Every structure is written in C-alpha cells, then in structure tokens.
Short mmCIF file of C-alpha atoms in Angstrom, two decimals:
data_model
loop_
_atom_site.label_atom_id
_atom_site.label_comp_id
_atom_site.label_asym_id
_atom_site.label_seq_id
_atom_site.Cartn_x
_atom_site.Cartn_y
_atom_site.Cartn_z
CA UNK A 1394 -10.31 -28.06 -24.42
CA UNK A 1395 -7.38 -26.17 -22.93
CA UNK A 1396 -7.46 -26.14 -19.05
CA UNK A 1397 -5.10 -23.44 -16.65
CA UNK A 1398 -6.13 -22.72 -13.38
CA UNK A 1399 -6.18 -19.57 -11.11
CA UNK A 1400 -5.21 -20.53 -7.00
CA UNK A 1401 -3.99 -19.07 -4.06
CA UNK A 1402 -5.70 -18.36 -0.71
CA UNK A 1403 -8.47 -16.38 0.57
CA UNK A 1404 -8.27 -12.45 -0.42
CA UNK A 1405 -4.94 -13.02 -2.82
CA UNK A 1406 -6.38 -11.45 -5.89
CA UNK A 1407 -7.45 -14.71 -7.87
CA UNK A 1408 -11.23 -13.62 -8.99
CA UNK A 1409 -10.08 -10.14 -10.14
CA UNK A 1410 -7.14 -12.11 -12.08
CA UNK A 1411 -9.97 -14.38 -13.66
CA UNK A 1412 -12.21 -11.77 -14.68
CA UNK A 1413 -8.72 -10.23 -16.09
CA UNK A 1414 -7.71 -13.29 -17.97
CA UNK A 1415 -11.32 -13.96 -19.28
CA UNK A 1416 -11.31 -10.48 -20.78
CA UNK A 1417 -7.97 -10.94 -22.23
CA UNK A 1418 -8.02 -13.89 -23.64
CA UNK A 1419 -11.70 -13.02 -25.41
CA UNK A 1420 -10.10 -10.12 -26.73
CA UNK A 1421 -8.12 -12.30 -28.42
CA UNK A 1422 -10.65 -14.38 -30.00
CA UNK A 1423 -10.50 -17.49 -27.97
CA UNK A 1424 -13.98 -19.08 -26.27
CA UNK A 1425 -13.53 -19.08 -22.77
CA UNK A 1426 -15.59 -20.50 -19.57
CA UNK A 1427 -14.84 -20.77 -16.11
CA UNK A 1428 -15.28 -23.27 -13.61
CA UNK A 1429 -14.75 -21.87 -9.96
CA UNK A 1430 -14.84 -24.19 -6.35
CA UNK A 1431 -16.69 -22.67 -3.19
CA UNK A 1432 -15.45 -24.09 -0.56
CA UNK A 1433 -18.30 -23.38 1.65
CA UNK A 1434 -22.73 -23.49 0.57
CA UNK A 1435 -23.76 -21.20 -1.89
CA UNK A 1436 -26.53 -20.40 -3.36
CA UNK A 1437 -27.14 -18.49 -6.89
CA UNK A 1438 -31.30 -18.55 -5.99
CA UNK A 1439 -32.88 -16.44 -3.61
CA UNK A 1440 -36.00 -17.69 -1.48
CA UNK A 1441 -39.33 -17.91 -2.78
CA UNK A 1442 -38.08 -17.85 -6.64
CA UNK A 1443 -39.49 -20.35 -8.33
CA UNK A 1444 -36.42 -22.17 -9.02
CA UNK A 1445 -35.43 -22.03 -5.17
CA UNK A 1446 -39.35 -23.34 -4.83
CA UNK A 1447 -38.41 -26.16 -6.78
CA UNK A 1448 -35.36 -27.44 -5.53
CA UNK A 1449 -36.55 -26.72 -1.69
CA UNK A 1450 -39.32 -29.59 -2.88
CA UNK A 1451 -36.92 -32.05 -3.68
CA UNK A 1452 -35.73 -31.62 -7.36
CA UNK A 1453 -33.00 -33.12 -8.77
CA UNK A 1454 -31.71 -30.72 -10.99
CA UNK A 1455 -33.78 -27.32 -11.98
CA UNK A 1456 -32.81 -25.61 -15.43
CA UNK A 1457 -33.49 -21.85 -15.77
CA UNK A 1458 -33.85 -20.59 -19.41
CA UNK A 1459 -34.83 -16.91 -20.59
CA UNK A 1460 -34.13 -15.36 -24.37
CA UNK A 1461 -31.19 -13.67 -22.93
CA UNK A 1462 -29.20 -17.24 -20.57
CA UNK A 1463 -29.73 -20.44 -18.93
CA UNK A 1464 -28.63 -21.71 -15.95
CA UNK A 1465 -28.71 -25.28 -15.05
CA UNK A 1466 -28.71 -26.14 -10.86
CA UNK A 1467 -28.09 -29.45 -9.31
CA UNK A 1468 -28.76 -30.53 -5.86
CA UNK A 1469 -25.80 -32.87 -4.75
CA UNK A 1470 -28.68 -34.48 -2.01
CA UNK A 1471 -26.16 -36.16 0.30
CA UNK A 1472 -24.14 -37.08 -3.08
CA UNK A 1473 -20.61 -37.11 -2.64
CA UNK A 1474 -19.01 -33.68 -4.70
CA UNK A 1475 -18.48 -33.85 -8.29
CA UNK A 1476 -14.61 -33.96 -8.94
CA UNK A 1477 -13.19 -31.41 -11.82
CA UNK A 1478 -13.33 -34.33 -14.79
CA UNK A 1479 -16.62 -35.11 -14.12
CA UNK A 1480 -17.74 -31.16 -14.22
CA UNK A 1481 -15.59 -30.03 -16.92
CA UNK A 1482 -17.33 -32.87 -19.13
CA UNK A 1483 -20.33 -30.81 -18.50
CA UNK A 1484 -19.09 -27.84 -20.14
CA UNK A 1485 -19.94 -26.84 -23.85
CA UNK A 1486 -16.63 -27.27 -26.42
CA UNK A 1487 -14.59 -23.76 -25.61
CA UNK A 1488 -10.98 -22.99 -26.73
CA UNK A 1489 -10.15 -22.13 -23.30
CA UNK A 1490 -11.69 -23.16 -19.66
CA UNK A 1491 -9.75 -21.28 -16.68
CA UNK A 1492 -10.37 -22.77 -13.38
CA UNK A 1493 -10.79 -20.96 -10.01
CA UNK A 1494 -9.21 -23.02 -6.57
CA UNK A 1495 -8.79 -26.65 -6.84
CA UNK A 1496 -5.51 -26.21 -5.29
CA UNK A 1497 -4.64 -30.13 -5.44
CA UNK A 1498 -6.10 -31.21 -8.63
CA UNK A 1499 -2.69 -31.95 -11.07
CA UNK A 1500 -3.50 -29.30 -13.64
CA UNK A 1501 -1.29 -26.72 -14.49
CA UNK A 1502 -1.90 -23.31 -12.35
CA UNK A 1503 -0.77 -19.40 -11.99
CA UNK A 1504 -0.87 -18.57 -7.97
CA UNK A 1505 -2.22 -15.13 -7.07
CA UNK A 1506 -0.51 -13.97 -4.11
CA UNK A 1507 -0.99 -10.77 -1.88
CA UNK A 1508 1.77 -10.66 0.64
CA UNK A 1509 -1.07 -8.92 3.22
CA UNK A 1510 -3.30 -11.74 2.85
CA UNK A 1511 -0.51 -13.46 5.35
CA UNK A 1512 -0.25 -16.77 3.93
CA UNK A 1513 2.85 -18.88 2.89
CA UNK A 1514 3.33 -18.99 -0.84
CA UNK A 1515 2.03 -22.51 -2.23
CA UNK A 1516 4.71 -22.62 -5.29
CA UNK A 1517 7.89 -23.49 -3.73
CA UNK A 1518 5.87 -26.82 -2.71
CA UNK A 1519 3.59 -27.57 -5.89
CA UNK A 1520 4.84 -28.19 -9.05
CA UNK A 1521 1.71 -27.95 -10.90
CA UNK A 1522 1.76 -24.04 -10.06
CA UNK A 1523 4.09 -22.83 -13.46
CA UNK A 1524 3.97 -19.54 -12.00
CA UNK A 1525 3.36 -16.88 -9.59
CA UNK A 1526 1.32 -13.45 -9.47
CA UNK A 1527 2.05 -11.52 -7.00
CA UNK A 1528 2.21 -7.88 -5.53
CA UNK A 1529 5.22 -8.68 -4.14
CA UNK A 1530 9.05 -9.99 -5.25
CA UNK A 1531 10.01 -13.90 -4.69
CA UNK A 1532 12.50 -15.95 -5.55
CA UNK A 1533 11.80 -18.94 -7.27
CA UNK A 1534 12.39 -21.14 -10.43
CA UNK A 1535 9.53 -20.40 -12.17
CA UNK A 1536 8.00 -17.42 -13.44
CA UNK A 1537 6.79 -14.22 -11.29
CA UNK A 1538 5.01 -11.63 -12.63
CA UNK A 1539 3.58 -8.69 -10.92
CA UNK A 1540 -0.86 -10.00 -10.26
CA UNK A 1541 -1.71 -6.87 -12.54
CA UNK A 1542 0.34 -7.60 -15.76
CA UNK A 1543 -2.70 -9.74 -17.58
CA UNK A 1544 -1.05 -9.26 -20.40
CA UNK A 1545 2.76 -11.25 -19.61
CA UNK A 1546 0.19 -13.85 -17.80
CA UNK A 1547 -2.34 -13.89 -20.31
CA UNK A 1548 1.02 -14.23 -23.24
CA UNK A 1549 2.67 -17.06 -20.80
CA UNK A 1550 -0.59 -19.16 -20.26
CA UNK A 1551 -1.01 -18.90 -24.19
CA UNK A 1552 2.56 -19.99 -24.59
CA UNK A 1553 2.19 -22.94 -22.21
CA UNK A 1554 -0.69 -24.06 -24.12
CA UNK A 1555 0.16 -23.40 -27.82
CA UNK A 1556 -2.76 -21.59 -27.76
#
C-alpha cells in the first residue's frame, strides 16, 4: 500500500484537505482509507450503547457489524499506544492510505497551513513534509500550493507515488 500523510497544527485546514483528497483520489479509481491520530480521548460510542456497555465491563476489543458497516474498537487498558506500522498492518489491502497528524513518523507528508491559525510553518525544519498547502505565500524549496487546489495536490501526491 501507498502511504502520504496530511499534518500541520490545530485549525490549519488538514481534515477538510483529507476529506478533499479522499474524494479525489476515489474519483479516480484508486481504494483509499484513512488513518487519523487524536491526540487527546475520544470516543466513537455514546453511553449506555451496547458496545460502550461492553467495553465499560472490561472488554478487550468490541466489533460492531450491521448489513450496511463494521466497526472494530479496542481498549488500549494501560497498553502503551499502537505506533503507525503496527495500525496500518491492520488495515484491509487499499491502493492508497492517507494519514492524518503523526507529525514525526518518517513518511512522506503535505502540511496544511492557515497563516491565522498562528503557528510557525513545520517544512523549513522537516524533510519528510514534500510540500506545503497553504492560504498563504512562502518561500521554500519544495512545493506550495494554495490548501484548496486538490487537484495540483491530489496530481503531485500521485506523481510522488507513481500512482
């Protein structure tokens, strides 16, 4: 499988570039999944669904499955956090798998910057960003398209790749 990720900081445009990319990139026939890191607890069960029911009693891991999706949830339990290998091995075979944050893991990124978010650019000291999307002009040596042009991102992730 392919791998590019999507980072930046808080509030610089990098889910609305994902959902961009994923839509892009399907539309050109590749598979695509997504991997994304939260950086805080989150929870995709609400309280008193069975499934939050069973992992407030001490399960392990608690698969969801319907005719339409299935969800798989595991409890880290004091475990120490999966690293990116380990969870992309969990994925199903895809053409494609784009990656949200992991800012220091070595493989090969776009940054999504908003200049009003207020943070320093990350590029100018990480080489394993290839390029920059911002809302705003910079001058570096690599790549810097404007965050909305999913297409010139979309064409220079594909060339990157050979996809």
């Amino acid at each position: 499988m392919k791998l590019w990720g999507v980072t930046g900081w808080k509030n610089t445009g990098k889910t609305g570039l994902m959902e961009r990319l994923v839509a892009e990139f399907t539309s050109r026939g590749l598979s695509v999944s997504t991997l994304k890191h939260a950086h805080h607890a989150f929870d995709v069960d609400q309280p008193g669904k069975d499934s939050f029911r069973h992992r407030q009693a001490g399960a392990t891991e608690v698969l969801l499955a319907s005719g339409a999706r299935w969800a798989l949830m595991a409890e880290l339990r004091g475990a120490p956090e999966p690293s990116l290998d380990a969870l992309l091995a969990r994925l199903s075979p895809v053409d494609l798998v784009l990656v949200e944050g992991y800012k220091r893991s070595p493989h090969p990124k776009i940054e999504a910057y908003r200049a009003a978010a207020g943070q320093r650019l990350l590029a100018p000291d990480d080489p394993t960003i290839r390029a920059v999307a911002s809302d705003s002009a910079h001058d570096l040596d690599r790549p810097v398209f404007d965050l909305d042009d999913t297409v010139g991102i979309a064409g220079f992730i594909a060339r990157e790749l050979s996809l």
